[in-house]
XYZ file of C-alpha atoms in Angstrom:
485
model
C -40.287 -29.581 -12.184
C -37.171 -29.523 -13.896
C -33.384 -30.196 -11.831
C -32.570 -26.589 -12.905
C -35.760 -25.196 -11.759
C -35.961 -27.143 -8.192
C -32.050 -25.636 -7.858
C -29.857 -29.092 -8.082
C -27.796 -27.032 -10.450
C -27.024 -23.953 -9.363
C -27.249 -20.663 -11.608
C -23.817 -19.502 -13.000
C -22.704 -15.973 -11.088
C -23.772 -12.658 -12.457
C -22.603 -9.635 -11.691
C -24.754 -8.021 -8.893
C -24.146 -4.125 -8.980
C -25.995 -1.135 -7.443
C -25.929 2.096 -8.607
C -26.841 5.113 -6.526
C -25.885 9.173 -7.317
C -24.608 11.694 -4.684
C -22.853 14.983 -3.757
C -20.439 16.562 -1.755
C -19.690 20.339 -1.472
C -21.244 23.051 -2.288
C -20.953 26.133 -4.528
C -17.771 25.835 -6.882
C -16.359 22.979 -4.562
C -19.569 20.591 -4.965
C -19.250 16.974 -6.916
C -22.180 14.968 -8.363
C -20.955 11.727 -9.024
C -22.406 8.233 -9.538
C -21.412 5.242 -7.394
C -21.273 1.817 -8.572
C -20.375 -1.025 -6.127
C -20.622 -4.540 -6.390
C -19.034 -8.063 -7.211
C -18.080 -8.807 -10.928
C -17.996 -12.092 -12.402
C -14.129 -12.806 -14.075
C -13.781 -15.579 -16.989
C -11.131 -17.055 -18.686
C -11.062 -19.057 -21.497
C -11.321 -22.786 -21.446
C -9.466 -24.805 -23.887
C -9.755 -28.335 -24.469
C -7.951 -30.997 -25.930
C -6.888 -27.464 -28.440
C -10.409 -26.484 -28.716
C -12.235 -23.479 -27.166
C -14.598 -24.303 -25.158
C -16.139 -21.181 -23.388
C -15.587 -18.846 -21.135
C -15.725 -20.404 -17.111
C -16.450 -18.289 -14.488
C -13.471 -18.191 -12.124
C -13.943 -14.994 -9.489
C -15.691 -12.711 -8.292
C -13.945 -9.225 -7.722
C -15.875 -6.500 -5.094
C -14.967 -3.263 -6.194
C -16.473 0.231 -5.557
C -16.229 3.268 -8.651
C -16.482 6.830 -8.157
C -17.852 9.100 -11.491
C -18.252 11.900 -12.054
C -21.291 13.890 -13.494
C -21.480 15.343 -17.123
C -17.702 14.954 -17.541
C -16.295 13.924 -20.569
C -14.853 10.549 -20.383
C -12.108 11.256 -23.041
C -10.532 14.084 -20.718
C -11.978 12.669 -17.414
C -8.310 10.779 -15.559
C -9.876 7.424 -13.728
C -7.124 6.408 -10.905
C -7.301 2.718 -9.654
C -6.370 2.198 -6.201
C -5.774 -0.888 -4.047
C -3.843 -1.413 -0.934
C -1.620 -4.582 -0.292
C -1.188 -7.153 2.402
C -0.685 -9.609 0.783
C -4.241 -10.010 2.053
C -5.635 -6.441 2.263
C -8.409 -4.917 1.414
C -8.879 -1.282 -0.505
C -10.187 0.183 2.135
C -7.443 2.035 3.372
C -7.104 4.256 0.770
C -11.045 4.075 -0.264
C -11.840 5.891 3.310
C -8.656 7.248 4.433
C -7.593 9.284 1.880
C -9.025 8.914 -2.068
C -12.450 8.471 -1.777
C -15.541 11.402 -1.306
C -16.353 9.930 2.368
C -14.117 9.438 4.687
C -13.839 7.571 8.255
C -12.939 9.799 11.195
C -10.713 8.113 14.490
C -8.098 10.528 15.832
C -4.687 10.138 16.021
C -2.056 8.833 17.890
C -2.542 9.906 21.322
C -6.142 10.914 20.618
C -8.711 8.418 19.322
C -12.066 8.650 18.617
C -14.017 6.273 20.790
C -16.637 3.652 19.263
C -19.179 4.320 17.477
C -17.603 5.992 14.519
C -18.152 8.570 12.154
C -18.180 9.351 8.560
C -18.266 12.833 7.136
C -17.877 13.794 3.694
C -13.669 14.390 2.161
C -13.779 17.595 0.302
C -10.192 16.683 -0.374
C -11.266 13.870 -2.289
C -9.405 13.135 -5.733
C -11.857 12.991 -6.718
C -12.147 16.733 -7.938
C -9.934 15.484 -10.521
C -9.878 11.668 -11.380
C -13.035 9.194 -11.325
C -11.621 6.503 -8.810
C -12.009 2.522 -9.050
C -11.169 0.932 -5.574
C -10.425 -2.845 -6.180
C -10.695 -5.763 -3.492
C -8.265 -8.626 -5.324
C -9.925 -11.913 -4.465
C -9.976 -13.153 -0.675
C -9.971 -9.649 0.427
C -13.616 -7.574 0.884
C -16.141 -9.167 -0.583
C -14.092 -11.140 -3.525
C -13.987 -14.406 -3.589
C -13.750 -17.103 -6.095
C -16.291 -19.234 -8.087
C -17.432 -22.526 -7.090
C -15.000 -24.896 -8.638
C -11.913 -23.059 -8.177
C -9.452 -22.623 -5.073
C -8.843 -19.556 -3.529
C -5.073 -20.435 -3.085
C -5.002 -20.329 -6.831
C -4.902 -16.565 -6.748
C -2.638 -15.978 -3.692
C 0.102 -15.458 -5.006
C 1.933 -12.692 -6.977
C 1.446 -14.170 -10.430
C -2.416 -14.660 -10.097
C -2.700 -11.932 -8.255
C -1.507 -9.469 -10.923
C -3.545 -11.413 -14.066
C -6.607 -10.824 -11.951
C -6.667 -7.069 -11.101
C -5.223 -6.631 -14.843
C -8.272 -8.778 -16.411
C -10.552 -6.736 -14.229
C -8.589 -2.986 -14.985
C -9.496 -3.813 -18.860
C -13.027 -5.147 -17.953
C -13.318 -2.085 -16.161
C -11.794 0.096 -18.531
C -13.767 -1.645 -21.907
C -17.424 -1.820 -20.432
C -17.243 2.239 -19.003
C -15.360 3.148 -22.582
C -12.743 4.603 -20.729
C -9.636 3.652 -23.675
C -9.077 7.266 -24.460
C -9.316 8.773 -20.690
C -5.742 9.244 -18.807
C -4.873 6.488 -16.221
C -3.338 6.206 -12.921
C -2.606 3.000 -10.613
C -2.571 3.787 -6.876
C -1.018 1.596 -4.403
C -0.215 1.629 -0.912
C 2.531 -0.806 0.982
C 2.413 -4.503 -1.127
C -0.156 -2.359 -3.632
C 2.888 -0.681 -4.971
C 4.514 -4.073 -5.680
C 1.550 -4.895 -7.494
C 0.951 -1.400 -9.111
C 4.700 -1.678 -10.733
C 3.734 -5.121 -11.779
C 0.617 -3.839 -13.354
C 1.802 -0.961 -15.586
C 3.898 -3.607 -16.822
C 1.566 -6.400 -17.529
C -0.957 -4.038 -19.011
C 1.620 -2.347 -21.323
C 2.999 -5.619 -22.616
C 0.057 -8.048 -23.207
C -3.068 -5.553 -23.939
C -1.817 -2.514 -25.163
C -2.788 -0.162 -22.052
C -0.440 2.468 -20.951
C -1.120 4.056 -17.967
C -0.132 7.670 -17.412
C 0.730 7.858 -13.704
C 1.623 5.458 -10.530
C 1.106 6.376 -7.270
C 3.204 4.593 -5.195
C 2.295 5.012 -1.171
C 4.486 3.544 0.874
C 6.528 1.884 -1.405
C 8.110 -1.145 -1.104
C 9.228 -2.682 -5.012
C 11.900 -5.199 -3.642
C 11.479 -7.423 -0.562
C 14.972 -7.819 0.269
C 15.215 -4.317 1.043
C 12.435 -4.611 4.250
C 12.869 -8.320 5.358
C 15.528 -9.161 7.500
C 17.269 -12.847 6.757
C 20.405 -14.262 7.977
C 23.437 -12.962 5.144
C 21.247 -9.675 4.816
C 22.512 -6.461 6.135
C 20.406 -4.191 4.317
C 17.450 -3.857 6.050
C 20.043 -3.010 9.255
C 20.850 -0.003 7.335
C 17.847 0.956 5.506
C 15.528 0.659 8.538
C 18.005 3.108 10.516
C 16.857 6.219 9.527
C 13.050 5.280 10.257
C 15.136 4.262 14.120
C 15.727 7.959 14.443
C 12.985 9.788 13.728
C 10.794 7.660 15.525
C 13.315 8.124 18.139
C 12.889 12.150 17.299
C 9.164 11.506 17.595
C 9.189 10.229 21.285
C 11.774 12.651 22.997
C 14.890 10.064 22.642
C 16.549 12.118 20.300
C 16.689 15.911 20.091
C 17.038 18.827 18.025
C 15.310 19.023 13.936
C 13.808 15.944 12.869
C 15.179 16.406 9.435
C 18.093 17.643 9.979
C 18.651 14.646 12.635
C 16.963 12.178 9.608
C 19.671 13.331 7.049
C 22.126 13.024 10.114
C 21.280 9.253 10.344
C 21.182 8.532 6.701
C 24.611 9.458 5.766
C 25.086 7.207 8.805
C 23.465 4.309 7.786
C 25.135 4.599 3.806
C 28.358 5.103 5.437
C 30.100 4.092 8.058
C 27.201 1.867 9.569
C 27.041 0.297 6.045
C 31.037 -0.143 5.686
C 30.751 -1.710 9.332
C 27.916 -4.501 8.955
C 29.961 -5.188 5.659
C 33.564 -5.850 8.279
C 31.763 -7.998 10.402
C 34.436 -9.396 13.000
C 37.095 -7.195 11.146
C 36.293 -4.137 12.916
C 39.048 -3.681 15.687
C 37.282 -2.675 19.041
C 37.618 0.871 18.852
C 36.144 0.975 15.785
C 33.340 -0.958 16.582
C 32.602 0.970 19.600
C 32.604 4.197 17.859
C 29.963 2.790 15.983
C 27.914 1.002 18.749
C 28.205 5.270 20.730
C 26.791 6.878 17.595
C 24.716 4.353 16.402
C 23.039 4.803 19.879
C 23.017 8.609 20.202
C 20.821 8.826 16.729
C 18.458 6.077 18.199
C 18.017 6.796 21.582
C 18.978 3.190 22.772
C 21.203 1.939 25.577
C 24.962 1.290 24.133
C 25.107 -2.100 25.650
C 21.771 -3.017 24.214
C 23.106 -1.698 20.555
C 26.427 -3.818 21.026
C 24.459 -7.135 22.258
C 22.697 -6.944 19.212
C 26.032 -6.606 16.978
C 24.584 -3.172 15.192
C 22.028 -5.308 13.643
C 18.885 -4.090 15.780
C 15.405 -5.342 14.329
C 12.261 -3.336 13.018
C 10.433 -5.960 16.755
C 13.803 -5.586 18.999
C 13.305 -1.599 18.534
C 10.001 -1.424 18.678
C 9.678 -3.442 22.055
C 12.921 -1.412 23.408
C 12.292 1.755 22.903
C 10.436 2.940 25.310
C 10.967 -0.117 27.647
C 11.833 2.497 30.012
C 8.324 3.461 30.362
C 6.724 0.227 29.817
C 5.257 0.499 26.270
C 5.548 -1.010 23.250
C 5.401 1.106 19.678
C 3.565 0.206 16.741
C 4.854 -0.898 13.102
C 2.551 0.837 10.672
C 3.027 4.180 11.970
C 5.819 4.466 15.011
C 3.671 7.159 16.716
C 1.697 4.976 18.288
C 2.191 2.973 21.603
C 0.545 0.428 23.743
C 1.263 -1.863 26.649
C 3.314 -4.892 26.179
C 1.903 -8.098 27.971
C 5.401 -9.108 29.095
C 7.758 -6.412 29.452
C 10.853 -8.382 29.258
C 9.743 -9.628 25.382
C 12.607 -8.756 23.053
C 10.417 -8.128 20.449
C 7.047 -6.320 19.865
C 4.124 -9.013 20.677
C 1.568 -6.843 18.932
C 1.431 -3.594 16.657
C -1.014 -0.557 18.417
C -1.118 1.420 15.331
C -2.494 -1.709 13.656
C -5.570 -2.242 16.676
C -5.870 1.139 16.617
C -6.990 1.468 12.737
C -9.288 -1.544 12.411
C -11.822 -0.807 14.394
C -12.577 2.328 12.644
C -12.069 1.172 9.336
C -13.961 -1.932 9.408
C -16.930 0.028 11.088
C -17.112 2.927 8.941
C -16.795 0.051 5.522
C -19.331 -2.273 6.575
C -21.856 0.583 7.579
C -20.706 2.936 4.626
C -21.628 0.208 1.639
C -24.807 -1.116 2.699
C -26.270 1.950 4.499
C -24.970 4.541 1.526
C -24.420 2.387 -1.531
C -27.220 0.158 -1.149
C -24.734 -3.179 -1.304
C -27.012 -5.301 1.190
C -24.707 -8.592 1.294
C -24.301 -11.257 4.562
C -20.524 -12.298 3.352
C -17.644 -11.164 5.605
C -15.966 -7.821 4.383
C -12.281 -8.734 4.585
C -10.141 -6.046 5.922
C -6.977 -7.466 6.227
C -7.182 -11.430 6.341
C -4.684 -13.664 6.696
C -6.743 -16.280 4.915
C -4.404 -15.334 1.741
C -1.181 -17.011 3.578
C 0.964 -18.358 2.350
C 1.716 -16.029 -0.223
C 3.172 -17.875 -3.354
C 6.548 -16.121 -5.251
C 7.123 -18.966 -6.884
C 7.801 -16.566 -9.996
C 11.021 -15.620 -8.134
C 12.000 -18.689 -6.531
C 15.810 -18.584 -5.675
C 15.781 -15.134 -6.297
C 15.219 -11.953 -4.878
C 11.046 -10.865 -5.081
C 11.049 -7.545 -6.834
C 9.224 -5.689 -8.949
C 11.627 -2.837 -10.184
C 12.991 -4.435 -13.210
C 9.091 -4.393 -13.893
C 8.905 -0.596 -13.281
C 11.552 -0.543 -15.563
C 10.048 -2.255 -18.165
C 7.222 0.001 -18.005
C 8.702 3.678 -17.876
C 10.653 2.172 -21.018
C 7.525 1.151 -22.789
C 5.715 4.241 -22.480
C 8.139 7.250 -21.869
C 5.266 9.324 -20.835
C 5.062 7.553 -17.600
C 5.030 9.361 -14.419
C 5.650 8.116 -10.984
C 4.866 9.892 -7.666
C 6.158 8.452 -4.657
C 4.879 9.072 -0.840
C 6.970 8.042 2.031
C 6.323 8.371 6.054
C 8.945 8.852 8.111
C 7.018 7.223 10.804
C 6.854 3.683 8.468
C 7.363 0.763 10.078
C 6.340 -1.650 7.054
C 8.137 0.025 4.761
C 10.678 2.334 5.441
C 11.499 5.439 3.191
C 15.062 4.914 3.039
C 14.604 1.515 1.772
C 12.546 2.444 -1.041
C 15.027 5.405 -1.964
C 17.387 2.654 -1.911
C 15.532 0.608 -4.990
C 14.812 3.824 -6.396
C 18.258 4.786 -6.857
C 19.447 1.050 -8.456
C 16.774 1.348 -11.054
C 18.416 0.643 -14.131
C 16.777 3.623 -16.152
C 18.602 6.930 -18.301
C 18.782 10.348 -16.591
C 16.012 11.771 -18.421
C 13.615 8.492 -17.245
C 14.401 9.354 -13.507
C 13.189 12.909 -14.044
C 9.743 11.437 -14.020
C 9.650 10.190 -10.439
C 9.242 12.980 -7.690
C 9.005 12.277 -4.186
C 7.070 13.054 -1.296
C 7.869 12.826 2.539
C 5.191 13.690 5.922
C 5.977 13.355 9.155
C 3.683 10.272 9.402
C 3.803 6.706 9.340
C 2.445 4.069 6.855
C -1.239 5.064 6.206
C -0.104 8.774 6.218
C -3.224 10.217 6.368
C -4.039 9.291 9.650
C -2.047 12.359 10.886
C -4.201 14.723 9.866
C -1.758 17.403 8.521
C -0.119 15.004 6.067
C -3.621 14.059 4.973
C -4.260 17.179 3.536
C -0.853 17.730 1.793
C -0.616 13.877 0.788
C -4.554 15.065 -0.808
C -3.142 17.971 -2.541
C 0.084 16.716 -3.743
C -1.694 13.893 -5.398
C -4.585 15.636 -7.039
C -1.309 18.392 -8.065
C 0.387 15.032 -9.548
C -2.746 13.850 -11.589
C -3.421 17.305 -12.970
C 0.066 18.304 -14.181
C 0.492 14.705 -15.917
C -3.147 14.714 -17.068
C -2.267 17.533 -18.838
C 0.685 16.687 -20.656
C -1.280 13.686 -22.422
């Protein structure tokens, strides 16, 4: 028996996809599609000593696609979505909101119990894009090839070369050139998307014809509080208030009270973190008095914290009063805090309350459905990808708008739709109107961005009101730009 045979060297990985057909709907409203899920192999090239040498396997990438029947390919959009992390999977989207099944679980305030369900999502977009959902390595089922280290690929440099080597995989073996393309991204998905159009643009050629940017965060600086940075203490007050708005602190419209608080927080909030000990007393108290009335927190607690109250600090003070804690992803939710004299959250409930579902409904939804049988760990949201490398940026500021930039410029067809939650924790819509409004682009490039807002928090389509406006405003945003290509 030969050492190959008896298995002392292994077989190189293959690709290992099922493919199964279904339908939703009925009548006018029904979809036949094909599902393909499964891990496939990525290679690069090998040179050595300035000679080609092959192509080495390097990862494996879990994804799940969504076609549909006798359309034509050269009309047909295809949308690929991912979520972010760093460390998350594409679930998120894939059962939340995008894909033709979804997972059901309540709200805030009323949650399904255990087990879970899955019904059909005749909002799907289904109706009008084919949809790729992408697990980057370390996160579902993807993981890397024997012979090379995981922490090669978290970071945000390997990160982006690997979902663009597997969007043109993807997009050369389905012949899929000529069909329009969209990028969908949620939370650190939307740094990557931006990153994306760009790197597919500039090194093969691919212009996409839409981003969908959900929950958008393009520059760090605007959402992570350091010592020197005031930003985020202005850009996070808005989200303050209507949370505040949400939970009976603050009264009267929530919008109305929203736009209240933002000309706050760009004004005389923003002028007042920039005086620092400069402000005379009365001055500063004015501040510390309305900074309270649009946030629902005690005066005294506002002025211990020198106007710079954190995303944690409100989030564990809150509703102190009442002995809960609210969550980060979406502000709607609350929970018990183990010690109610923490000055900071010590857990996020919106986050417990998501996983469960999620993770149930994925792991019973690909093997039981698409026929993926598999005995590796689905990764939902691992922190097996920390610590994130940005070494690309190091001693400067992580962003990605300059590379949304870059993009719109390269293709002036481009078309970007972006979905905020007031309810957003993680990434607050203030902040990413913020970045929005310092992109360096001509007046005619910023009529391609449109904005959407639903009284909701990070994964808006939890609250099931904004899911089906968030499903309609997206399958409106593919058709119209669809159209113009």
């Amino acid at each position: 028996m030969s050492d190959e045979a008896s298995g002392d060297h292994p077989q190189p990985p293959t690709d290992d996809l099922v493919v199964t057909t279904h339908q939703i709907g009925s009548g006018r409203s029904k979809l036949s599609y094909t599902a393909t899920t499964g891990r496939v192999v990525l290679r690069e090239e090998v040179i050595t000593d300035g000679k080609f040498t092959g192509h080495q396997p390097r990862a494996q990438i879990f994804h799940t696609s969504y076609v549909l029947d006798d359309a034509d390919p050269a009309t047909r959009p295809v949308t690929f979505a991912f979520n972010g992390g760093p460390g998350s999977s594409s679930v998120w989207l894939h059962l939340g909101l995008l894909g033709p099944r979804r997972v059901i679980m309540g709200d805030a305030g009323e949650l399904a119990p255990p087990p879970y369900k899955i019904e059909d999502n005749l909002e799907s977009l289904l109706a009008v894009s084919d949809l790729v959902f992408i697990d980057p390595v370390t996160t579902g089922f993807s993981r890397t090839t024997e012979g090379h280290q995981a922490d090669d690929f978290h970071g945000y440099g390997r990160d982006i070369e690997s979902v663009t080597e597997f969007v043109r995989l993807w997009t050369s073996r389905n012949g899929r050139w000529l069909s329009p393309k969209y990028l969908a991204g949620e939370s650190y998905g939307t740094t990557r998307a931006a990153a994306l159009a760009a790197r597919l643009a500039e090194n093969d050629g691919l212009y996409v014809n839409g981003l969908m940017l959900i929950s958008s965060v393009l520059d760090l600086g605007s959402v992570h509080y350091s010592e020197g940075n005031d930003l985020p203490y202005a850009l996070y007050f808005p989200t303050f208030t209507a949370t505040a708005h949400y939970h009976g602190k603050v009264s009267g419209r929530l919008r109305t009270r929203v736009a209240e608080a933002e000309q706050f927080a760009a004004g005389d909030l923003w002028v007042g973190l920039g005086r620092g000990n400069r402000l005379s007393v009365t001055e500063r108290s004015d501040l510390v008095q309305r900074y309270s009335a649009l946030t629902g927190l005690d005066p005294e607690y506002v002025d211990r914290a020198d106007l710079r109250v954190t995303l944690h600090g409100f989030a564990a003070e809150l509703l102190r009063d009442r002995g809960q804690v609210i969550g980060r992803l979406d502000m709607r939710f609350t929970g018990w805090p183990t010690d109610h004299n923490r000055d900071h959250m010590d857990y996020d409930p919106s986050h417990a309350a998501i996983t469960g579902p999620y993770s149930a409904a994925l792991n019973s939804y690909v093997r039981s459905e698409l026929g993926y049988a598999t005995d590796v760990a689905y990764n939902i949201l691992t922190p097996k990808v920390q610590p994130w490398s940005y070494k690309e940026f190091e001693g400067e500021s992580v962003e990605v708008a300059t590379a949304l930039t870059r993009a719109m410029r390269a293709n002036p067809h481009l078309r970007v739709h972006v979905a905020c939650g007031y309810y957003d924790g993680a990434t607050p819509h203030f902040a990413a109107e913020h970045v929005f409004a310092h992109l360096k682009l001509p007046e005619d490039a910023r009529d391609r961005i449109e904005w959407a807002y639903y009284e909701a928090g990070h994964m808006m389509y939890v609250h099931e009101p904004s899911r089906l406006q968030q499903s309609a405003d997206l399958a409106k945003f593919v058709t119209e730009t669809s159209e113009r290509s």
